[in-house]
Amino acid sequence: MSYAGRDHSSGGRTGAGAATRTAGAGLPHERITFAPSPLAELCMALHALSQPSHHPRLASWTTATSASLDPSLADRLLEADFMWRSSFSDIFMAFAGVPGGSGRPAATLAEELDVVDRLDDERFVGAALEHCRPGLYNEGGGPSPLKDPVARARALEAAAARGPQQLAFSLRLLDDTAAVRVWLRRLLEDCDEAFFAETWRLLEPGQSADARHKAELLRRKGLPAALKDVSAALGVDEGLTTITADKMVHGATTATDPRIGSGLVFVPTDFGWPHLLVLHAPRWRPVVHYPLDTPGPASGPGSVELIQRRMEALAHPMRMMLCRSLARAPYTTSELANVYGITAPEVSRHLAVLKKAGLMHTRRQGRYAQHQLDLGAVARIGSDFIEGILR
């Protein structure tokens, strides 16, 4: 599922500015599921522990949890942290990848780990090493590194670039898959015992309530309303056949693959923001992993296209100079032309770019139009950009 894998916005999940598209959104409502996943939430909790700067709102939890971890468990987590640190392994949503399965999360972590055990070795290894094979995510999966020497060499080369621990783990995974599967399950069970069971006890009721609310919204008001309630970054076409996620990643999948069964799953997360993840792996059921209680400015989160337009608008040297004046006081076009020694039409062209990017206010004073920079919009560019690239 990434930005390269769970759209790994932050993996195969996807996003035009950039977008992830899921075909088959015209499913009957009973094939669209909203449900929490304890294993997916454990993945996001591990990500928050490994990347606390991504999640400043979780600072008290990540600090306390990290401090309480047994050193041996902390060391073991480092061995495989590429599965949740910079991308999110599809292993944590195994329910979406088992042919003939229910296609929805299980109620308990133990049950979800049982589903992981049902993944065949090729799917398990491919999902575990998806960070090493991002180019294959949208190419039908490609050959398995368990069987193809070239695919194996590429996966190990990519793992080596991450560090010696990651390379060692990848070698173990390829050479003794069965042992690593046992090792990983034990690691996640130890995490559950150490900190996650209590965390999940507190989070699950709220996530289940949110899932019920969105399912009811889907039933009463339809897919567009439900998607809007999930995230402002999601949209659907007029024919209700294609869902698009506004992300800086390109990818596509279908919700009607006969090899895995039709369906689309939405999974809430308390640990996820700012990541909006879209599992779009070949031959896996699509999953949208959406954050709860997403913060944002009053005007709503910026789209990838708007963020790009604003940054391009401010990158021009003359527009930067104009902004210097416009940030201090309102100016007319003629005043700006006089200040900077350019023609009024040139000023107007630059102001039009700033206005299209939503960075400038214009108000009339008698027969004069006065322009001023929207400092609030400019100030949000940094936070919008960070959210956009992490989404």
Tab-separated table of N, CA and C in Angstrom, residues 50-176:
chain	number	residue	atom	x	y	z
A	50	SER	N	8.576	5.438	15.738
A	50	SER	CA	9.817	5.543	14.970
A	50	SER	C	9.975	6.903	14.301
A	51	GLN	N	8.873	7.628	14.107
A	51	GLN	CA	8.904	8.937	13.456
A	51	GLN	C	8.081	9.936	14.275
A	52	PRO	N	8.495	10.234	15.499
A	52	PRO	CA	7.685	11.135	16.343
A	52	PRO	C	7.528	12.531	15.760
A	53	SER	N	8.464	12.979	14.917
A	53	SER	CA	8.336	14.317	14.329
A	53	SER	C	7.169	14.407	13.367
A	54	HIS	N	6.709	13.271	12.814
A	54	HIS	CA	5.531	13.270	11.944
A	54	HIS	C	4.250	13.500	12.741
A	55	HIS	N	4.315	13.253	14.035
A	55	HIS	CA	3.088	13.194	14.835
A	55	HIS	C	3.251	13.994	16.130
A	56	PRO	N	3.393	15.299	16.030
A	56	PRO	CA	3.615	16.102	17.237
A	56	PRO	C	2.470	16.027	18.233
A	57	ARG	N	1.252	15.778	17.747
A	57	ARG	CA	0.116	15.688	18.675
A	57	ARG	C	0.199	14.460	19.573
A	58	LEU	N	1.034	13.489	19.186
A	58	LEU	CA	1.177	12.259	19.959
A	58	LEU	C	2.412	12.277	20.845
A	59	ALA	N	3.010	13.450	21.017
A	59	ALA	CA	4.313	13.542	21.693
A	59	ALA	C	4.295	12.917	23.083
A	60	SER	N	3.248	13.171	23.856
A	60	SER	CA	3.223	12.623	25.219
A	60	SER	C	3.164	11.099	25.182
A	61	TRP	N	2.369	10.540	24.250
A	61	TRP	CA	2.257	9.078	24.149
A	61	TRP	C	3.565	8.469	23.653
A	62	THR	N	4.147	9.015	22.576
A	62	THR	CA	5.370	8.431	22.026
A	62	THR	C	6.525	8.534	23.028
A	63	THR	N	6.611	9.651	23.756
A	63	THR	CA	7.685	9.821	24.730
A	63	THR	C	7.550	8.815	25.869
A	64	ALA	N	6.348	8.698	26.417
A	64	ALA	CA	6.131	7.784	27.541
A	64	ALA	C	6.304	6.330	27.114
A	65	THR	N	5.781	5.985	25.940
A	65	THR	CA	5.865	4.602	25.479
A	65	THR	C	7.302	4.216	25.162
A	66	SER	N	8.023	5.101	24.480
A	66	SER	CA	9.425	4.812	24.160
A	66	SER	C	10.243	4.621	25.427
A	67	ALA	N	9.984	5.458	26.422
A	67	ALA	CA	10.741	5.375	27.671
A	67	ALA	C	10.459	4.083	28.426
A	68	SER	N	9.263	3.532	28.243
A	68	SER	CA	8.886	2.330	28.991
A	68	SER	C	9.236	1.035	28.275
A	69	LEU	N	9.688	1.107	27.019
A	69	LEU	CA	9.977	-0.109	26.264
A	69	LEU	C	11.175	-0.850	26.852
A	70	ASP	N	11.048	-2.151	26.951
A	70	ASP	CA	12.193	-2.975	27.326
A	70	ASP	C	13.285	-2.819	26.261
A	71	PRO	N	14.541	-2.624	26.643
A	71	PRO	CA	15.610	-2.422	25.650
A	71	PRO	C	15.704	-3.533	24.621
A	72	SER	N	15.444	-4.766	25.037
A	72	SER	CA	15.495	-5.879	24.089
A	72	SER	C	14.405	-5.756	23.035
A	73	LEU	N	13.198	-5.380	23.458
A	73	LEU	CA	12.099	-5.188	22.500
A	73	LEU	C	12.409	-4.020	21.579
A	74	ALA	N	12.957	-2.940	22.126
A	74	ALA	CA	13.309	-1.780	21.299
A	74	ALA	C	14.325	-2.167	20.235
A	75	ASP	N	15.307	-2.992	20.597
A	75	ASP	CA	16.312	-3.428	19.620
A	75	ASP	C	15.686	-4.302	18.542
A	76	ARG	N	14.785	-5.181	18.929
A	76	ARG	CA	14.123	-6.046	17.942
A	76	ARG	C	13.279	-5.228	16.973
A	77	LEU	N	12.652	-4.165	17.476
A	77	LEU	CA	11.841	-3.319	16.604
A	77	LEU	C	12.695	-2.647	15.532
A	78	LEU	N	13.940	-2.344	15.853
A	78	LEU	CA	14.809	-1.691	14.878
A	78	LEU	C	15.135	-2.604	13.700
A	79	GLU	N	15.128	-3.908	13.919
A	79	GLU	CA	15.511	-4.838	12.856
A	79	GLU	C	14.589	-4.749	11.649
A	80	ALA	N	13.314	-4.547	11.903
A	80	ALA	CA	12.341	-4.570	10.799
A	80	ALA	C	11.591	-3.257	10.686
A	81	ASP	N	12.187	-2.158	11.178
A	81	ASP	CA	11.403	-0.917	11.246
A	81	ASP	C	11.088	-0.314	9.884
A	82	PHE	N	11.772	-0.799	8.813
A	82	PHE	CA	11.405	-0.278	7.492
A	82	PHE	C	10.005	-0.696	7.087
A	83	MET	N	9.402	-1.635	7.809
A	83	MET	CA	8.040	-2.060	7.501
A	83	MET	C	7.003	-1.073	8.005
A	84	TRP	N	7.432	-0.135	8.838
A	84	TRP	CA	6.485	0.875	9.328
A	84	TRP	C	7.100	2.269	9.471
A	85	ARG	N	8.401	2.414	9.299
A	85	ARG	CA	9.039	3.710	9.515
A	85	ARG	C	8.814	4.669	8.349
A	86	SER	N	9.251	4.288	7.149
A	86	SER	CA	9.128	5.168	5.985
A	86	SER	C	8.082	4.692	5.002
A	87	SER	N	7.602	3.485	5.188
A	87	SER	CA	6.477	2.975	4.412
A	87	SER	C	5.673	2.091	5.346
A	88	PHE	N	4.505	1.645	4.873
A	88	PHE	CA	3.634	0.856	5.729
A	88	PHE	C	3.354	-0.465	5.024
A	89	SER	N	3.936	-1.517	5.535
A	89	SER	CA	3.830	-2.814	4.881
A	89	SER	C	2.379	-3.275	4.795
A	90	ASP	N	2.036	-3.843	3.647
A	90	ASP	CA	0.686	-4.369	3.462
A	90	ASP	C	0.411	-5.566	4.359
A	91	ILE	N	1.458	-6.122	4.946
A	91	ILE	CA	1.262	-7.227	5.889
A	91	ILE	C	0.287	-6.821	6.993
A	92	PHE	N	0.301	-5.545	7.361
A	92	PHE	CA	-0.547	-5.078	8.455
A	92	PHE	C	-2.009	-4.935	8.037
A	93	MET	N	-2.295	-5.181	6.772
A	93	MET	CA	-3.683	-5.259	6.302
A	93	MET	C	-3.883	-6.555	5.539
A	94	ALA	N	-3.396	-7.622	6.124
A	94	ALA	CA	-3.439	-8.924	5.454
A	94	ALA	C	-4.854	-9.337	5.077
A	95	PHE	N	-5.853	-8.848	5.815
A	95	PHE	CA	-7.241	-9.192	5.502
A	95	PHE	C	-7.604	-8.838	4.066
A	96	ALA	N	-6.892	-7.875	3.485
A	96	ALA	CA	-7.192	-7.435	2.115
A	96	ALA	C	-6.472	-8.262	1.067
A	97	GLY	N	-5.574	-9.163	1.489
A	97	GLY	CA	-4.759	-9.875	0.517
A	97	GLY	C	-4.912	-11.375	0.511
A	98	VAL	N	-5.820	-11.907	1.316
A	98	VAL	CA	-6.007	-13.358	1.365
A	98	VAL	C	-7.170	-13.760	0.471
A	99	PRO	N	-6.917	-14.438	-0.643
A	99	PRO	CA	-8.025	-14.874	-1.511
A	99	PRO	C	-9.002	-15.768	-0.738
A	100	GLY	N	-10.267	-15.495	-0.932
A	100	GLY	CA	-11.280	-16.294	-0.259
A	100	GLY	C	-11.565	-15.880	1.163
A	101	GLY	N	-10.887	-14.848	1.649
A	101	GLY	CA	-11.131	-14.385	3.009
A	101	GLY	C	-12.329	-13.459	3.069
A	102	SER	N	-12.611	-12.959	4.253
A	102	SER	CA	-13.765	-12.083	4.430
A	102	SER	C	-13.544	-10.720	3.790
A	103	GLY	N	-12.271	-10.321	3.634
A	103	GLY	CA	-11.970	-9.020	3.047
A	103	GLY	C	-12.148	-7.866	4.006
A	104	ARG	N	-12.320	-8.157	5.284
A	104	ARG	CA	-12.491	-7.096	6.267
A	104	ARG	C	-11.660	-7.424	7.510
A	105	PRO	N	-11.320	-6.420	8.314
A	105	PRO	CA	-10.499	-6.674	9.497
A	105	PRO	C	-11.179	-7.611	10.485
A	106	ALA	N	-10.349	-8.284	11.274
A	106	ALA	CA	-10.865	-9.119	12.354
A	106	ALA	C	-11.037	-8.269	13.608
A	107	ALA	N	-11.685	-8.846	14.603
A	107	ALA	CA	-12.023	-8.078	15.805
A	107	ALA	C	-10.853	-7.938	16.758
A	108	THR	N	-9.927	-8.898	16.750
A	108	THR	CA	-8.828	-8.874	17.712
A	108	THR	C	-7.492	-8.954	16.985
A	109	LEU	N	-6.445	-8.542	17.678
A	109	LEU	CA	-5.110	-8.612	17.095
A	109	LEU	C	-4.713	-10.055	16.825
A	110	ALA	N	-5.029	-10.949	17.741
A	110	ALA	CA	-4.680	-12.355	17.545
A	110	ALA	C	-5.328	-12.907	16.282
A	111	GLU	N	-6.593	-12.563	16.061
A	111	GLU	CA	-7.275	-13.039	14.854
A	111	GLU	C	-6.650	-12.446	13.598
A	112	GLU	N	-6.241	-11.192	13.667
A	112	GLU	CA	-5.611	-10.592	12.494
A	112	GLU	C	-4.234	-11.197	12.231
A	113	LEU	N	-3.513	-11.550	13.286
A	113	LEU	CA	-2.232	-12.226	13.093
A	113	LEU	C	-2.452	-13.616	12.492
A	114	ASP	N	-3.565	-14.251	12.827
A	114	ASP	CA	-3.900	-15.528	12.195
A	114	ASP	C	-4.094	-15.350	10.693
A	115	VAL	N	-4.680	-14.218	10.299
A	115	VAL	CA	-4.865	-13.938	8.868
A	115	VAL	C	-3.513	-13.736	8.199
A	116	VAL	N	-2.590	-13.053	8.873
A	116	VAL	CA	-1.237	-12.904	8.327
A	116	VAL	C	-0.629	-14.277	8.067
A	117	ASP	N	-0.852	-15.209	8.978
A	117	ASP	CA	-0.314	-16.560	8.813
A	117	ASP	C	-0.873	-17.250	7.574
A	118	ARG	N	-2.042	-16.793	7.109
A	118	ARG	CA	-2.652	-17.416	5.931
A	118	ARG	C	-2.113	-16.864	4.622
A	119	LEU	N	-1.360	-15.768	4.658
A	119	LEU	CA	-0.716	-15.272	3.439
A	119	LEU	C	0.317	-16.286	2.973
A	120	ASP	N	0.324	-16.593	1.675
A	120	ASP	CA	1.379	-17.485	1.197
A	120	ASP	C	2.718	-16.763	1.245
A	121	ASP	N	3.811	-17.514	1.151
A	121	ASP	CA	5.139	-16.930	1.329
A	121	ASP	C	5.437	-15.824	0.324
A	122	GLU	N	4.999	-15.993	-0.912
A	122	GLU	CA	5.289	-14.974	-1.921
A	122	GLU	C	4.598	-13.657	-1.585
A	123	ARG	N	3.347	-13.727	-1.158
A	123	ARG	CA	2.640	-12.495	-0.777
A	123	ARG	C	3.253	-11.884	0.471
A	124	PHE	N	3.603	-12.734	1.422
A	124	PHE	CA	4.186	-12.241	2.665
A	124	PHE	C	5.510	-11.528	2.394
A	125	VAL	N	6.384	-12.163	1.647
A	125	VAL	CA	7.691	-11.577	1.354
A	125	VAL	C	7.541	-10.332	0.482
A	126	GLY	N	6.657	-10.394	-0.518
A	126	GLY	CA	6.455	-9.230	-1.378
A	126	GLY	C	5.963	-8.027	-0.606
A	127	ALA	N	5.054	-8.278	0.357
A	127	ALA	CA	4.536	-7.171	1.170
A	127	ALA	C	5.597	-6.658	2.138
A	128	ALA	N	6.372	-7.567	2.707
A	128	ALA	CA	7.401	-7.151	3.658
A	128	ALA	C	8.491	-6.327	2.991
A	129	LEU	N	8.797	-6.646	1.739
A	129	LEU	CA	9.888	-5.969	1.026
A	129	LEU	C	9.387	-4.934	0.028
A	130	GLU	N	8.143	-4.502	0.164
A	130	GLU	CA	7.606	-3.563	-0.831
A	130	GLU	C	8.389	-2.268	-0.871
A	131	HIS	N	8.997	-1.873	0.249
A	131	HIS	CA	9.807	-0.653	0.263
A	131	HIS	C	11.041	-0.810	-0.630
A	132	CYS	N	11.445	-2.064	-0.896
A	132	CYS	CA	12.602	-2.327	-1.750
A	132	CYS	C	12.215	-2.439	-3.213
A	133	ARG	N	10.923	-2.470	-3.500
A	133	ARG	CA	10.477	-2.722	-4.873
A	133	ARG	C	9.359	-1.766	-5.269
A	134	PRO	N	9.485	-0.473	-4.970
A	134	PRO	CA	8.373	0.459	-5.209
A	134	PRO	C	7.965	0.546	-6.666
A	135	GLY	N	8.923	0.377	-7.574
A	135	GLY	CA	8.586	0.471	-8.993
A	135	GLY	C	7.687	-0.642	-9.474
A	136	LEU	N	7.645	-1.723	-8.714
A	136	LEU	CA	6.832	-2.869	-9.121
A	136	LEU	C	5.419	-2.799	-8.573
A	137	TYR	N	5.167	-1.844	-7.694
A	137	TYR	CA	3.868	-1.786	-7.040
A	137	TYR	C	2.747	-1.580	-8.036
A	138	ASN	N	3.009	-0.759	-9.028
A	138	ASN	CA	1.981	-0.480	-10.029
A	138	ASN	C	2.226	-1.242	-11.329
A	139	GLU	N	3.029	-2.304	-11.264
A	139	GLU	CA	3.341	-3.078	-12.463
A	139	GLU	C	2.917	-4.530	-12.290
A	140	GLY	N	1.827	-4.729	-11.560
A	140	GLY	CA	1.321	-6.086	-11.404
A	140	GLY	C	2.084	-6.910	-10.392
A	141	GLY	N	2.982	-6.281	-9.648
A	141	GLY	CA	3.713	-7.012	-8.615
A	141	GLY	C	5.087	-7.456	-9.052
A	142	GLY	N	5.263	-7.853	-10.325
A	142	GLY	CA	6.572	-8.271	-10.806
A	142	GLY	C	6.954	-9.634	-10.274
A	143	PRO	N	8.122	-10.129	-10.670
A	143	PRO	CA	8.561	-11.459	-10.214
A	143	PRO	C	8.877	-11.454	-8.725
A	144	SER	N	8.718	-12.612	-8.096
A	144	SER	CA	8.962	-12.734	-6.665
A	144	SER	C	10.456	-12.867	-6.397
A	145	PRO	N	10.974	-12.117	-5.409
A	145	PRO	CA	12.391	-12.277	-5.055
A	145	PRO	C	12.689	-13.635	-4.446
A	146	LEU	N	11.639	-14.391	-4.089
A	146	LEU	CA	11.858	-15.752	-3.613
A	146	LEU	C	12.221	-16.701	-4.748
A	147	LYS	N	11.833	-16.335	-5.974
A	147	LYS	CA	12.020	-17.232	-7.106
A	147	LYS	C	12.915	-16.660	-8.202
A	148	ASP	N	12.952	-15.359	-8.309
A	148	ASP	CA	13.673	-14.722	-9.411
A	148	ASP	C	14.986	-14.117	-8.903
A	149	PRO	N	16.149	-14.580	-9.398
A	149	PRO	CA	17.440	-14.069	-8.905
A	149	PRO	C	17.619	-12.567	-9.115
A	150	VAL	N	17.116	-12.048	-10.235
A	150	VAL	CA	17.259	-10.619	-10.498
A	150	VAL	C	16.422	-9.809	-9.504
A	151	ALA	N	15.183	-10.253	-9.258
A	151	ALA	CA	14.329	-9.569	-8.292
A	151	ALA	C	14.934	-9.644	-6.891
A	152	ARG	N	15.537	-10.770	-6.560
A	152	ARG	CA	16.190	-10.920	-5.258
A	152	ARG	C	17.345	-9.935	-5.127
A	153	ALA	N	18.175	-9.860	-6.166
A	153	ALA	CA	19.334	-8.971	-6.112
A	153	ALA	C	18.907	-7.517	-5.970
A	154	ARG	N	17.861	-7.127	-6.686
A	154	ARG	CA	17.381	-5.747	-6.595
A	154	ARG	C	16.828	-5.439	-5.212
A	155	ALA	N	16.090	-6.390	-4.654
A	155	ALA	CA	15.519	-6.175	-3.330
A	155	ALA	C	16.621	-6.029	-2.286
A	156	LEU	N	17.651	-6.855	-2.375
A	156	LEU	CA	18.741	-6.782	-1.410
A	156	LEU	C	19.571	-5.521	-1.594
A	157	GLU	N	19.740	-5.083	-2.833
A	157	GLU	CA	20.471	-3.838	-3.072
A	157	GLU	C	19.728	-2.663	-2.450
A	158	ALA	N	18.397	-2.640	-2.616
A	158	ALA	CA	17.601	-1.562	-2.027
A	158	ALA	C	17.638	-1.633	-0.502
A	159	ALA	N	17.614	-2.854	0.051
A	159	ALA	CA	17.670	-3.008	1.502
A	159	ALA	C	19.016	-2.537	2.042
A	160	ALA	N	20.093	-2.825	1.307
A	160	ALA	CA	21.429	-2.413	1.743
A	160	ALA	C	21.527	-0.901	1.849
A	161	ALA	N	20.823	-0.202	0.965
A	161	ALA	CA	20.856	1.263	0.992
A	161	ALA	C	20.195	1.806	2.262
A	162	ARG	N	19.317	1.007	2.878
A	162	ARG	CA	18.661	1.429	4.116
A	162	ARG	C	19.540	1.221	5.337
A	163	GLY	N	20.509	0.290	5.249
A	163	GLY	CA	21.386	0.057	6.385
A	163	GLY	C	21.673	-1.417	6.593
A	164	PRO	N	22.707	-1.743	7.390
A	164	PRO	CA	23.094	-3.147	7.588
A	164	PRO	C	22.026	-3.979	8.293
A	165	GLN	N	21.301	-3.387	9.245
A	165	GLN	CA	20.249	-4.153	9.912
A	165	GLN	C	19.146	-4.539	8.937
A	166	GLN	N	18.775	-3.594	8.079
A	166	GLN	CA	17.716	-3.856	7.108
A	166	GLN	C	18.154	-4.916	6.097
A	167	LEU	N	19.425	-4.870	5.701
A	167	LEU	CA	19.942	-5.882	4.780
A	167	LEU	C	19.940	-7.253	5.445
A	168	ALA	N	20.398	-7.310	6.692
A	168	ALA	CA	20.436	-8.592	7.396
A	168	ALA	C	19.036	-9.178	7.540
A	169	PHE	N	18.070	-8.317	7.877
A	169	PHE	CA	16.698	-8.808	8.019
A	169	PHE	C	16.162	-9.311	6.681
A	170	SER	N	16.437	-8.585	5.603
A	170	SER	CA	15.953	-8.979	4.277
A	170	SER	C	16.566	-10.310	3.852
A	171	LEU	N	17.840	-10.517	4.146
A	171	LEU	CA	18.476	-11.803	3.837
A	171	LEU	C	17.808	-12.932	4.609
A	172	ARG	N	17.553	-12.705	5.890
A	172	ARG	CA	16.863	-13.721	6.689
A	172	ARG	C	15.490	-14.001	6.122
A	173	LEU	N	14.794	-12.954	5.724
A	173	LEU	CA	13.443	-13.107	5.195
A	173	LEU	C	13.437	-13.961	3.932
A	174	LEU	N	14.415	-13.754	3.065
A	174	LEU	CA	14.463	-14.496	1.807
A	174	LEU	C	14.999	-15.913	1.981
A	175	ASP	N	15.940	-16.084	2.931
A	175	ASP	CA	16.579	-17.392	3.078
A	175	ASP	C	15.855	-18.315	4.049
A	176	ASP	N	15.115	-17.751	4.989
A	176	ASP	CA	14.391	-18.565	5.969
A	176	ASP	C	13.068	-17.880	6.295
